[in-house]
PDB file of C-alpha atoms in Angstrom:
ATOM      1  CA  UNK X 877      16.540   9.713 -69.427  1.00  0.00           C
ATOM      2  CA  UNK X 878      19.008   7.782 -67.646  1.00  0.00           C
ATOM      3  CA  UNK X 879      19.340  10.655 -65.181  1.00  0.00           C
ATOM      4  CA  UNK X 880      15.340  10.376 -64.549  1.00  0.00           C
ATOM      5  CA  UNK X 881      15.634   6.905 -64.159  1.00  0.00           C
ATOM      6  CA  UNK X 882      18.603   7.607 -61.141  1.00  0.00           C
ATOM      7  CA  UNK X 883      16.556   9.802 -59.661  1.00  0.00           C
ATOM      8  CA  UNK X 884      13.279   8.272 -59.660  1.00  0.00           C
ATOM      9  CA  UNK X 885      15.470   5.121 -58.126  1.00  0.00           C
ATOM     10  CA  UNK X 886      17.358   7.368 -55.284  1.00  0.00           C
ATOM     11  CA  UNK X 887      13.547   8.698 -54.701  1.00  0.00           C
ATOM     12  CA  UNK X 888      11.881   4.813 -54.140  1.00  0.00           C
ATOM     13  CA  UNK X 889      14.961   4.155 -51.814  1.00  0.00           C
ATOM     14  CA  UNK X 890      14.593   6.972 -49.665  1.00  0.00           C
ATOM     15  CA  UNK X 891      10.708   6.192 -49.436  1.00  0.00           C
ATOM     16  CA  UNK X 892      11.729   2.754 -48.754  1.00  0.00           C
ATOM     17  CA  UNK X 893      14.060   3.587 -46.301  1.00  0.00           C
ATOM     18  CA  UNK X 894      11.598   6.292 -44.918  1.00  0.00           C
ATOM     19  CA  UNK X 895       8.984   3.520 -44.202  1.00  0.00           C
ATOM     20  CA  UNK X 896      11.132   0.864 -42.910  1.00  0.00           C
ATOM     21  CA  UNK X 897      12.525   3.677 -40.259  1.00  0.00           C
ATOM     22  CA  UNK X 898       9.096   3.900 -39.092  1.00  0.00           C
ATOM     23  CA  UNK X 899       8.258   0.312 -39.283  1.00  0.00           C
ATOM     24  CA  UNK X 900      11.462   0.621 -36.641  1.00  0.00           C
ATOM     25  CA  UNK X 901      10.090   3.107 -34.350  1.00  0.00           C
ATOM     26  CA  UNK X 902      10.306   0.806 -31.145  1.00  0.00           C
ATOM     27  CA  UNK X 903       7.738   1.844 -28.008  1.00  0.00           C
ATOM     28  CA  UNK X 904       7.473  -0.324 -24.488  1.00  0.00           C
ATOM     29  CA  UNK X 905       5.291  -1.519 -22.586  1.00  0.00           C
ATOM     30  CA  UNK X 906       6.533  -2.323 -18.567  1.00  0.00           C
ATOM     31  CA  UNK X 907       4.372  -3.894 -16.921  1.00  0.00           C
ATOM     32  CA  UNK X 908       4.021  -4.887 -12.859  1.00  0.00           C
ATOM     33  CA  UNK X 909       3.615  -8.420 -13.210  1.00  0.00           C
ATOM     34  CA  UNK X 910       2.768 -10.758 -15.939  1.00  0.00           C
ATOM     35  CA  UNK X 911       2.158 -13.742 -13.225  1.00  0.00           C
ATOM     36  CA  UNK X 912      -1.388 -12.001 -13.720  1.00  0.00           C
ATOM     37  CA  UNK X 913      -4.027 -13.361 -16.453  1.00  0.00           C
ATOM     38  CA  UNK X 914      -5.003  -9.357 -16.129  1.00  0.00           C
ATOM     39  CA  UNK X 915      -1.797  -7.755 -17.233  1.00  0.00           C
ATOM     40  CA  UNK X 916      -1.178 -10.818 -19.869  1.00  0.00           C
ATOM     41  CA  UNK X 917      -4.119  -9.493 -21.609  1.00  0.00           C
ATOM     42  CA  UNK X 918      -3.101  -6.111 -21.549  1.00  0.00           C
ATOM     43  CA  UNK X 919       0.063  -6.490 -22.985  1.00  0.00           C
ATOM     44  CA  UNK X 920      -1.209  -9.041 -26.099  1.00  0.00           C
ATOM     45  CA  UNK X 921      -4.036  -6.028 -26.508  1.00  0.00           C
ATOM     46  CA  UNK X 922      -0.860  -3.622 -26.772  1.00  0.00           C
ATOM     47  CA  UNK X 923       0.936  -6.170 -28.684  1.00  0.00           C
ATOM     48  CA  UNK X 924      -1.496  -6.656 -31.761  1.00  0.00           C
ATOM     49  CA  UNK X 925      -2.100  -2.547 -31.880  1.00  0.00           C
ATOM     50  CA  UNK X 926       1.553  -1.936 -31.937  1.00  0.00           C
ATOM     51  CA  UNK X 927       1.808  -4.422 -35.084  1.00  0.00           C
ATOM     52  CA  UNK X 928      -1.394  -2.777 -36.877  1.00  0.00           C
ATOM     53  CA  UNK X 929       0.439   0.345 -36.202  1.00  0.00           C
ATOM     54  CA  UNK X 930       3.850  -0.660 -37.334  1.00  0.00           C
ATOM     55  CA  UNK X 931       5.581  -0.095 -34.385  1.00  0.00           C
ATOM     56  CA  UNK X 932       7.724  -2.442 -32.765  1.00  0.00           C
ATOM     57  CA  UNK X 933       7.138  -3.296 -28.715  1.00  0.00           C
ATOM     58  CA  UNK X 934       9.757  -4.311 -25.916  1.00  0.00           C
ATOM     59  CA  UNK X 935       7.583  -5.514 -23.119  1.00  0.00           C
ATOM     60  CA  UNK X 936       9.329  -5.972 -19.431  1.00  0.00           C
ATOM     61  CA  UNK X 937       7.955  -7.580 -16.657  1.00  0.00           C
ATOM     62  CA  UNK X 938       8.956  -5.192 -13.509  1.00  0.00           C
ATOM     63  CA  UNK X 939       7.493  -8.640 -11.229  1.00  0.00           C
ATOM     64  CA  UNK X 940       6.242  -6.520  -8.424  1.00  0.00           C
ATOM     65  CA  UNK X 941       8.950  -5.030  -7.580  1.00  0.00           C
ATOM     66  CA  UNK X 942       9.566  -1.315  -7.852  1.00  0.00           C
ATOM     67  CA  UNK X 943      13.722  -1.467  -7.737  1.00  0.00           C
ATOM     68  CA  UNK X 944      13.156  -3.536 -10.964  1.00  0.00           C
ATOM     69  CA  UNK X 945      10.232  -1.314 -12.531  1.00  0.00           C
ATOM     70  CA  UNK X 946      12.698   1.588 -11.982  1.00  0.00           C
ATOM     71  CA  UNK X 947      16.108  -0.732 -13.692  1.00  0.00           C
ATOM     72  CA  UNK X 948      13.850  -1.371 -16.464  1.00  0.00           C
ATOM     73  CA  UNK X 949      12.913   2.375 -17.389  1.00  0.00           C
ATOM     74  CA  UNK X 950      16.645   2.762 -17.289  1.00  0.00           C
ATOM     75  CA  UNK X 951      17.646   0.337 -19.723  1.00  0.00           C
ATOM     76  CA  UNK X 952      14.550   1.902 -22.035  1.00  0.00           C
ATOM     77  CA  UNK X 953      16.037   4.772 -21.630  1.00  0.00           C
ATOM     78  CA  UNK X 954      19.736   3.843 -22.839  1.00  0.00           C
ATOM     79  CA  UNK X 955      18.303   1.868 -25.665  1.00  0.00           C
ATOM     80  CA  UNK X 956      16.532   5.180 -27.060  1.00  0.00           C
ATOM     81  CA  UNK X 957      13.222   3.810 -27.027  1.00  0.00           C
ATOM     82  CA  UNK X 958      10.389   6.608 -28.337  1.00  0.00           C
ATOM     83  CA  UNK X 959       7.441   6.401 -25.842  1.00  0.00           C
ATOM     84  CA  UNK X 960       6.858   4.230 -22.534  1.00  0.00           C
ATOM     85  CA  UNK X 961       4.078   3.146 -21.105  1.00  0.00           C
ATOM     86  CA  UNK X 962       3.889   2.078 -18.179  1.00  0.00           C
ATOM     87  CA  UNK X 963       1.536   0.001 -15.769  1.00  0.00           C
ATOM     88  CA  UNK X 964       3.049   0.762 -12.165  1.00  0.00           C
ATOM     89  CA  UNK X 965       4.090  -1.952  -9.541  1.00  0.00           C
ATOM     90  CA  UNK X 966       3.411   1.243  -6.874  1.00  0.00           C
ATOM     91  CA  UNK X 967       1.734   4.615  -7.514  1.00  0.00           C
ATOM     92  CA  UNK X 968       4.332   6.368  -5.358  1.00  0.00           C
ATOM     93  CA  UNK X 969       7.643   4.661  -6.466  1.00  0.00           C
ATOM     94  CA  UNK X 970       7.107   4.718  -9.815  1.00  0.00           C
ATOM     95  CA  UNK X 971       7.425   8.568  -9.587  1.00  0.00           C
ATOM     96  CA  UNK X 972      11.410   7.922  -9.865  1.00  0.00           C
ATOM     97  CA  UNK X 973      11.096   5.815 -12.524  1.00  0.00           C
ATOM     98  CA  UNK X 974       8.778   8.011 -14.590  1.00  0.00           C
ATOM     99  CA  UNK X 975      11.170  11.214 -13.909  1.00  0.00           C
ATOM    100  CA  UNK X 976      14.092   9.117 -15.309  1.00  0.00           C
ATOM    101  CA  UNK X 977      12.308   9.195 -18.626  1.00  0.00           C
ATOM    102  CA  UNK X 978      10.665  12.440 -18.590  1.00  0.00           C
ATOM    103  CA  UNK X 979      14.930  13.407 -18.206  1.00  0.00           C
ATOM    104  CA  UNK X 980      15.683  11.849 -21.308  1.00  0.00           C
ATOM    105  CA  UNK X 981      12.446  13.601 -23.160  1.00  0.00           C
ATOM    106  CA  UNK X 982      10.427  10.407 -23.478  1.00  0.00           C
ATOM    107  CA  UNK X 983       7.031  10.450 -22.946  1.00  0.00           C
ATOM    108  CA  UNK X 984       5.245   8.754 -20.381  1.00  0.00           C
ATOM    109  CA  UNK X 985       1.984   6.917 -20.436  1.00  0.00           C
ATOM    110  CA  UNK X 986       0.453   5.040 -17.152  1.00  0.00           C
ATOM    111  CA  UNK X 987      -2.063   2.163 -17.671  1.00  0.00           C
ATOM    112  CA  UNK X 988      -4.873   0.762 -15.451  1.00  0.00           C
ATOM    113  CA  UNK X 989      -2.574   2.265 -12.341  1.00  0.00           C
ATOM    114  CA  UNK X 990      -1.572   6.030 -11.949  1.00  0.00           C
ATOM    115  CA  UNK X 991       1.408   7.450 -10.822  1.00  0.00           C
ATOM    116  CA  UNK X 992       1.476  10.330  -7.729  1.00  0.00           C
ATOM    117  CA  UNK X 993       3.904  12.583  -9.430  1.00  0.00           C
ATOM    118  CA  UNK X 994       6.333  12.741 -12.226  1.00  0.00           C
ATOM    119  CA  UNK X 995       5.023  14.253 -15.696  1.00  0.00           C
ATOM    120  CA  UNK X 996       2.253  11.787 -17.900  1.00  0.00           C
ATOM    121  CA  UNK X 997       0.877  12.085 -20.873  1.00  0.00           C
ATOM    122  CA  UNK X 998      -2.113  10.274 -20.485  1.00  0.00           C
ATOM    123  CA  UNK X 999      -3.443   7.843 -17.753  1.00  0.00           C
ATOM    124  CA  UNK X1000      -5.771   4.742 -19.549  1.00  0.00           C
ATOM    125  CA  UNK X1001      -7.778   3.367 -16.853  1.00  0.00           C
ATOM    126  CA  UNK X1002     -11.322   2.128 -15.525  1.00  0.00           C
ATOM    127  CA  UNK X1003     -12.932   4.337 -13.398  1.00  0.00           C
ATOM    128  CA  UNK X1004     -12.112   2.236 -10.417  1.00  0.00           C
ATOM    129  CA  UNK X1005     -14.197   4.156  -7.503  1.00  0.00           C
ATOM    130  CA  UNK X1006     -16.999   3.537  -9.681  1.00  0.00           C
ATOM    131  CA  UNK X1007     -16.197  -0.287 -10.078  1.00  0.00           C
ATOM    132  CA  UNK X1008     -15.805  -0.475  -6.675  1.00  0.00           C
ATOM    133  CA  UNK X1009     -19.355   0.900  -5.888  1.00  0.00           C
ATOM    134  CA  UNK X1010     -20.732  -1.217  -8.205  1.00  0.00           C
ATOM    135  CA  UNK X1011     -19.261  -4.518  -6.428  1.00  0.00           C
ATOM    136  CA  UNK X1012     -20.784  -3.051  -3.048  1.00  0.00           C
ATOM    137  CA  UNK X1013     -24.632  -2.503  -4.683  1.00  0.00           C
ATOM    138  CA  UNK X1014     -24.594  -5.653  -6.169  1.00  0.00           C
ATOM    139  CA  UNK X1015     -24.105  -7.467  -2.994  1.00  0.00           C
ATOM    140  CA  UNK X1016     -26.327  -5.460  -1.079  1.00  0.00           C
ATOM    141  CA  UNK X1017     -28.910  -5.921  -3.941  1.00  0.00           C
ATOM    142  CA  UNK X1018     -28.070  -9.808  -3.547  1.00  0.00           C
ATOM    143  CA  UNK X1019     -27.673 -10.264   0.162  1.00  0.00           C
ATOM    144  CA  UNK X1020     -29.460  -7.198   1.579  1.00  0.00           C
ATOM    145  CA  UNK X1021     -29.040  -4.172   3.148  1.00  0.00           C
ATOM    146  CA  UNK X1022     -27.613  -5.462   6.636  1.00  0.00           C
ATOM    147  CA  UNK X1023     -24.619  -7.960   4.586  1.00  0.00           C
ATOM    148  CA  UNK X1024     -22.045  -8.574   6.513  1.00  0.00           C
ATOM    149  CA  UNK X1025     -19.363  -8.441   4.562  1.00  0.00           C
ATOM    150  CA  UNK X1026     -15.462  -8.745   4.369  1.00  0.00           C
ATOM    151  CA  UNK X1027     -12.800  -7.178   1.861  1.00  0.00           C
ATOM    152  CA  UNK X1028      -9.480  -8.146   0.253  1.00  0.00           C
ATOM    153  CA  UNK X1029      -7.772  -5.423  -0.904  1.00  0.00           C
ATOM    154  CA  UNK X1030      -4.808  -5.366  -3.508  1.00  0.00           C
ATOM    155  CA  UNK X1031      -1.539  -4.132  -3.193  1.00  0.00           C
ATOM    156  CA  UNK X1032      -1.236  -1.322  -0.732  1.00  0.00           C
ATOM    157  CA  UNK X1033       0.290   2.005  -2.431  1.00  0.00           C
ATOM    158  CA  UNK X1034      -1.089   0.784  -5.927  1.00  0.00           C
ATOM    159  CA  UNK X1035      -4.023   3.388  -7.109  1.00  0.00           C
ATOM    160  CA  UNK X1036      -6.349   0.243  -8.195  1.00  0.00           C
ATOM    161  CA  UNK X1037      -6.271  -0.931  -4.779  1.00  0.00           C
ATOM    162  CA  UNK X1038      -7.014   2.685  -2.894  1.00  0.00           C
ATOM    163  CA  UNK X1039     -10.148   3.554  -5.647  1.00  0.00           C
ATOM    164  CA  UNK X1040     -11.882   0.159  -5.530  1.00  0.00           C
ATOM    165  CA  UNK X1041     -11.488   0.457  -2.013  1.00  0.00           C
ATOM    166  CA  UNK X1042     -12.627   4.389  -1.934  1.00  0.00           C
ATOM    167  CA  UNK X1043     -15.759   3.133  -4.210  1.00  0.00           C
ATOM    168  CA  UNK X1044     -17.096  -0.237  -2.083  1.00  0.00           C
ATOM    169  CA  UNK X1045     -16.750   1.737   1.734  1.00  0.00           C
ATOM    170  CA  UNK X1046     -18.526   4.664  -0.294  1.00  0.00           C
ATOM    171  CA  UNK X1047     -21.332   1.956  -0.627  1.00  0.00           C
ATOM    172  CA  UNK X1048     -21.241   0.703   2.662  1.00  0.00           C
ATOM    173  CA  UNK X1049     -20.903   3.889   4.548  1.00  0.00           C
ATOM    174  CA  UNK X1050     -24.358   4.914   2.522  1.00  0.00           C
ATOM    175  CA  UNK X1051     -26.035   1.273   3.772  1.00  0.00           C
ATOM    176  CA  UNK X1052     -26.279  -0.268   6.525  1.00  0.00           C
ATOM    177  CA  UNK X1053     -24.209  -3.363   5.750  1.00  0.00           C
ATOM    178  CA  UNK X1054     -21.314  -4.542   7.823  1.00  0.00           C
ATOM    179  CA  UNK X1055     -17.586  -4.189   7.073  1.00  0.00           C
ATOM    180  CA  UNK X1056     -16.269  -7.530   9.768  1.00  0.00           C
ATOM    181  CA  UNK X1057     -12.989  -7.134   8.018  1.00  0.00           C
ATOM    182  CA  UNK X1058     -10.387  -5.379   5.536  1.00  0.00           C
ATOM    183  CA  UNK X1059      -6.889  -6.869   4.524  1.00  0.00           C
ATOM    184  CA  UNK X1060      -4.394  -6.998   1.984  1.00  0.00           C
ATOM    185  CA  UNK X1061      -4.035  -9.924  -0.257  1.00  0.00           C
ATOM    186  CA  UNK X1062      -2.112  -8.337  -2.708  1.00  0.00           C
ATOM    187  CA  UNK X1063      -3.681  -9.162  -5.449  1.00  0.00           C
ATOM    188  CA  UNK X1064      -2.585 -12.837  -5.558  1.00  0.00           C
ATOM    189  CA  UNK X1065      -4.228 -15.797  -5.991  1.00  0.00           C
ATOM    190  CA  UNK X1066      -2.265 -18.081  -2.711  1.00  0.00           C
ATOM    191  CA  UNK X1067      -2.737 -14.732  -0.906  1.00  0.00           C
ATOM    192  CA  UNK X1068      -6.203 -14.494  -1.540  1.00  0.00           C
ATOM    193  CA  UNK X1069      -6.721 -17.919  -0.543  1.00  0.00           C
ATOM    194  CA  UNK X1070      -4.567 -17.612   3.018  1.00  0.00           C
ATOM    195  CA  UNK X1071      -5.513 -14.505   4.157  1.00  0.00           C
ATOM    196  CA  UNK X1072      -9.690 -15.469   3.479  1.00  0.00           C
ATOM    197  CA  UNK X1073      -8.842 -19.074   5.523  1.00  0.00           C
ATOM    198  CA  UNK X1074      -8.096 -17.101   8.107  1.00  0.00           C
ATOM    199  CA  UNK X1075     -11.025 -14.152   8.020  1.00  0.00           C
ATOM    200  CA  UNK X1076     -13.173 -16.972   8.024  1.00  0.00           C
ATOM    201  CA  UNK X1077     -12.195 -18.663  11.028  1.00  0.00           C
ATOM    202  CA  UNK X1078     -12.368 -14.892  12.409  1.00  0.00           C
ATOM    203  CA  UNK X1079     -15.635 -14.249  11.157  1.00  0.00           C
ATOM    204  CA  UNK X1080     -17.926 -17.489  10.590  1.00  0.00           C
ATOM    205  CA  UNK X1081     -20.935 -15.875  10.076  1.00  0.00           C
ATOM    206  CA  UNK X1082     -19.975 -13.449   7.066  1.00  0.00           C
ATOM    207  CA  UNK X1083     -22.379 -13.735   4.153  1.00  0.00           C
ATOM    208  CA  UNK X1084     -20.459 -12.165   1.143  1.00  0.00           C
ATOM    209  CA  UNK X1085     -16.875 -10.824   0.141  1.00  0.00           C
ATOM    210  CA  UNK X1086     -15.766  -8.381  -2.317  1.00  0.00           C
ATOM    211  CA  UNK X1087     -11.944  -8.870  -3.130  1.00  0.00           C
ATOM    212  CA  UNK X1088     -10.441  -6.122  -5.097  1.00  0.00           C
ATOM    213  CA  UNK X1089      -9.359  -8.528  -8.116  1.00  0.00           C
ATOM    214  CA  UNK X1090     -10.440 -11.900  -9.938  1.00  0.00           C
ATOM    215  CA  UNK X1091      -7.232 -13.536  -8.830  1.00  0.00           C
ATOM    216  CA  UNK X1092      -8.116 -12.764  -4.753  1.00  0.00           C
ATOM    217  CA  UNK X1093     -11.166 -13.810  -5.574  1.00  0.00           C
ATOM    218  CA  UNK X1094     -10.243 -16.816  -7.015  1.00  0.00           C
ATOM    219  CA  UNK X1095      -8.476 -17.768  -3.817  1.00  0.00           C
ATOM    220  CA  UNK X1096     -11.218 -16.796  -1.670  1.00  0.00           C
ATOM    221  CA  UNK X1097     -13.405 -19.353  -3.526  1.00  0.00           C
ATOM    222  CA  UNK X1098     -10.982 -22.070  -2.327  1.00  0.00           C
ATOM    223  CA  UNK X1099     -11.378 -21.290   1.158  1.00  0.00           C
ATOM    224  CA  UNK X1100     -14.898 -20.977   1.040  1.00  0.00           C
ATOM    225  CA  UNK X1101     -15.408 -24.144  -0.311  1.00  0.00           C
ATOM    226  CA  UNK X1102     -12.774 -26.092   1.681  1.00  0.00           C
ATOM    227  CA  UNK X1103     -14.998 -24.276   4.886  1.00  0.00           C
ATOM    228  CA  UNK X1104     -18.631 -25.871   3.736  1.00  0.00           C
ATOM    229  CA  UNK X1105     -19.935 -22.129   4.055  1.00  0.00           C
ATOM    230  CA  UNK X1106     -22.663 -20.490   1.826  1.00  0.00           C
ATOM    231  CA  UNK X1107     -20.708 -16.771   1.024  1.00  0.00           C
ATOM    232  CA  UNK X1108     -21.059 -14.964  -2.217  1.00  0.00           C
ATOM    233  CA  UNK X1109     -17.770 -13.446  -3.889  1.00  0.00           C
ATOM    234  CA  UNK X1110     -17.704 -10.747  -5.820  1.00  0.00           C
ATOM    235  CA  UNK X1111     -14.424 -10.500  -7.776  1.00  0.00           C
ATOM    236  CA  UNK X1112     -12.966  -7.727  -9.957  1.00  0.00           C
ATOM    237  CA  UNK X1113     -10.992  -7.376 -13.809  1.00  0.00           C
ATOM    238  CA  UNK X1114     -13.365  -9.502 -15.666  1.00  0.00           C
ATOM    239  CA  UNK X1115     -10.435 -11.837 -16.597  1.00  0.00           C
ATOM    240  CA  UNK X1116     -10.908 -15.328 -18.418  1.00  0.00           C
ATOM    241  CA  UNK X1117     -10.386 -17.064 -14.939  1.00  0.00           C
ATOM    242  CA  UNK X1118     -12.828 -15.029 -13.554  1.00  0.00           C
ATOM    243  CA  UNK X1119     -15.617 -14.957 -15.640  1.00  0.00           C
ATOM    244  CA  UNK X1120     -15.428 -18.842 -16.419  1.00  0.00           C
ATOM    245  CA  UNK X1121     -16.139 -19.361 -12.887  1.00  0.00           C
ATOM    246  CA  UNK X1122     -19.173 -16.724 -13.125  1.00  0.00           C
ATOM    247  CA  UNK X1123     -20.808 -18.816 -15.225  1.00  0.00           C
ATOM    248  CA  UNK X1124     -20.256 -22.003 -13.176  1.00  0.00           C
ATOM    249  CA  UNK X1125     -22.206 -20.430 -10.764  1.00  0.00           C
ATOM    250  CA  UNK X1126     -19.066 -20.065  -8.089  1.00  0.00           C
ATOM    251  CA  UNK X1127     -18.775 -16.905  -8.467  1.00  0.00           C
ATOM    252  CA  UNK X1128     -21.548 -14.371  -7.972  1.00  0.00           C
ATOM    253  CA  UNK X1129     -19.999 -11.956 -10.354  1.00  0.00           C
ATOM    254  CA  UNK X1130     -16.839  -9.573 -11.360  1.00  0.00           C
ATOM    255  CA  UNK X1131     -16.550  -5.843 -12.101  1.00  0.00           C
ATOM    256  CA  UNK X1132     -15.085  -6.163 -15.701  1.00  0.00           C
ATOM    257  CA  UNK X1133     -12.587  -4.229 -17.231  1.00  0.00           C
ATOM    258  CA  UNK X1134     -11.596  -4.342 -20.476  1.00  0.00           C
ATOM    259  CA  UNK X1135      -7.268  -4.848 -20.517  1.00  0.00           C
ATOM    260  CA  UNK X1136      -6.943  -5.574 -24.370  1.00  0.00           C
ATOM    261  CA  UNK X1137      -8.524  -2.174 -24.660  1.00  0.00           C
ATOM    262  CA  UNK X1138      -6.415  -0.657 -22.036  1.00  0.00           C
ATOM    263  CA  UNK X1139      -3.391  -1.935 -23.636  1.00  0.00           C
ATOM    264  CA  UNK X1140      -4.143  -1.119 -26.839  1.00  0.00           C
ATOM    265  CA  UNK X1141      -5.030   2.079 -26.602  1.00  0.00           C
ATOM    266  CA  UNK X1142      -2.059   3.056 -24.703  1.00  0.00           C
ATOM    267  CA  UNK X1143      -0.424   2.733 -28.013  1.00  0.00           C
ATOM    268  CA  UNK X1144      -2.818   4.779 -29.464  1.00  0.00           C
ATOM    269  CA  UNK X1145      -2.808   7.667 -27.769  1.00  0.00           C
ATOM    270  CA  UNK X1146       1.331   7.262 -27.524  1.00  0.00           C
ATOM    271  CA  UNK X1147       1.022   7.404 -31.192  1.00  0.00           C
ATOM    272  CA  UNK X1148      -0.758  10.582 -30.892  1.00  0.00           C
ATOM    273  CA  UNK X1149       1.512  12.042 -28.455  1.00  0.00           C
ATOM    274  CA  UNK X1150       4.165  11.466 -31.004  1.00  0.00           C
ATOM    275  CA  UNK X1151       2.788  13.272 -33.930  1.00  0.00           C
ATOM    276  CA  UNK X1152       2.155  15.856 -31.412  1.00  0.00           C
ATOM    277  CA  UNK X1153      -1.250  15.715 -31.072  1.00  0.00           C
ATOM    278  CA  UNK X1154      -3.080  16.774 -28.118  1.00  0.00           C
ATOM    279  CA  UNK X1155      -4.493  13.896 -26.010  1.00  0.00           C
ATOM    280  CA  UNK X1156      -6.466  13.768 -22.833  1.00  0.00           C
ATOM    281  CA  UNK X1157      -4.927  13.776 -19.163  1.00  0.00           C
ATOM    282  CA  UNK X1158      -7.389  11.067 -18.708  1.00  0.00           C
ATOM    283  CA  UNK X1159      -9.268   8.250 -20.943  1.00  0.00           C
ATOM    284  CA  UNK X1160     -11.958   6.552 -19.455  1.00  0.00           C
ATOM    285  CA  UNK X1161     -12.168   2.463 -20.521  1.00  0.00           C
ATOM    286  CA  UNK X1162     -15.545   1.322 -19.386  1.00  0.00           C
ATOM    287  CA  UNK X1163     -16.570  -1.555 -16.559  1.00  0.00           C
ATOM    288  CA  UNK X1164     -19.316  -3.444 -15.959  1.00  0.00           C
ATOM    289  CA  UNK X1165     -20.983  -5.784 -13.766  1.00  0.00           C
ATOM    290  CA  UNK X1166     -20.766  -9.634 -15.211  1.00  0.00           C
ATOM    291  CA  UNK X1167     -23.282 -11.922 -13.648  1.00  0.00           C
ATOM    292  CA  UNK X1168     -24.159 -15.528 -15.031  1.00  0.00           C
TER     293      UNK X1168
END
């Protein structure tokens, strides 16, 4: 009996110390920037479906910069984490980063931005072609057929920035409204604001602008306002920011994603991956149009 009882002991400590070794299994999330509302949200969507999970999450913050994106897959990589996923600072140079991993057998997930080469598991994302098409219908349903119209694009190289952009001149090649003017304002809110000050005083008489996230568009609004003119914005992400300021009316709308959702089903499907499941190349988070 006494020898039942040891073993029935030695068999509730090796469950116990089966479970806590999972509660252990540690995942990250890197991230470009978390000077984003966007990307914030991601990672807290990540965040709480990690816990429910039982996995524990490093997050990093690669700040825009792909020399630190690619330092901070190396560390992840010393400290043996099982799974990475990662949101890229640049579609292109975040190949080296994601081949560091794939060297050290850890899988690779990208979020909201995809990577040009380098082996991933699975790429969570909104269809951003389509969001960008959206944003251009809108306006011309708003502002009409002939809108002249200006753009702010994100950060050049990223894979957010080239779809939207792909989507909103596949709307305005198939109307007949008027591009006046395309730049880079890299997703940032100051950059949104200086780079639209200065479109404006280039083109006076545009009636609506599409910038290629909330934060741009945010920024835009300032310089619109500070200019006394009458031009719609259309913004894109759907973040808090951005859809407060819908429903004040400055705003004419946003292309909404969904980043919780993003995030946490990056963990998800890096779950999956683990137990070596089969997952898709692709998963699909939907958008849509928010209007007051």
């Amino acid at each position: 009996m006494k020898k039942l009882a040891t073993l029935i002991s030695a068999a509730l400590l090796s469950s116990t110390i089966s479970v806590s070794a999972h509660a252990q299994d540690t995942m990250a999330i890197v991230l470009s920037t978390l000077n984003n509302p966007f990307f914030v949200t991601m990672k807290d969507g990540a965040e709480a479906k990690a816990k429910e999970l039982g996995y524990e999450l490093i997050v990093l913050d690669s700040q825009n910069d792909p020399s630190k994106e690619l330092s901070n897959v190396e560390d992840l990589t010393v400290r043996g984490v099982k799974a990475i996923l990662i949101n890229p600072t640049d579609s292109d140079a975040v190949s080296n980063a994601i081949r560091i991993a794939n060297r050290s057998n850890i899988p690779v997930l990208t979020l909201d931005r995809g990577a040009s080469r380098g082996d991933v598991a699975s790429h969570i994302a909104s269809d951003n072609v389509v969001g960008g098409e959206l944003a251009g219908h809108f306006i011309m349903e708003k502002v009409g057929e002939k809108a002249k119209v200006i753009q702010l694009e994100g950060i050049a190289g990223t894979s957010a920035a080239r779809e939207r952009g792909e989507g909103f001149m596949n709307a305005v090649k198939g109307s007949e409204m008027e591009l006046m003017a395309s730049q880079p304002a890299d997703f940032d809110r100051t950059k949104g604001l200086n780079v639209m000050e200065n479109l404006l005083a280039a083109n006076p008489d545009v009636q609506a602008v599409f910038a290629q996230n909330d934060e741009m568009a945010l920024g835009a609004l300032r310089a619109v306002q500070a200019s006394g003119k009458d031009v719609m914005i259309v913004g894109f992400d759907g973040t808090d920011d951005g859809i407060a300021a819908v429903n004040r009316g400055l705003l004419a709308a946003t292309v909404a994603q969904q980043p919780d959702l993003i995030g946490a089903l990056g963990i998800e499907t890096a779950v999956n991956v683990l137990k070596g499941n089969t997952v898709e190349e692709y998963i699909p988070v939907p958008l849509k149009v928010v209007t007051k």
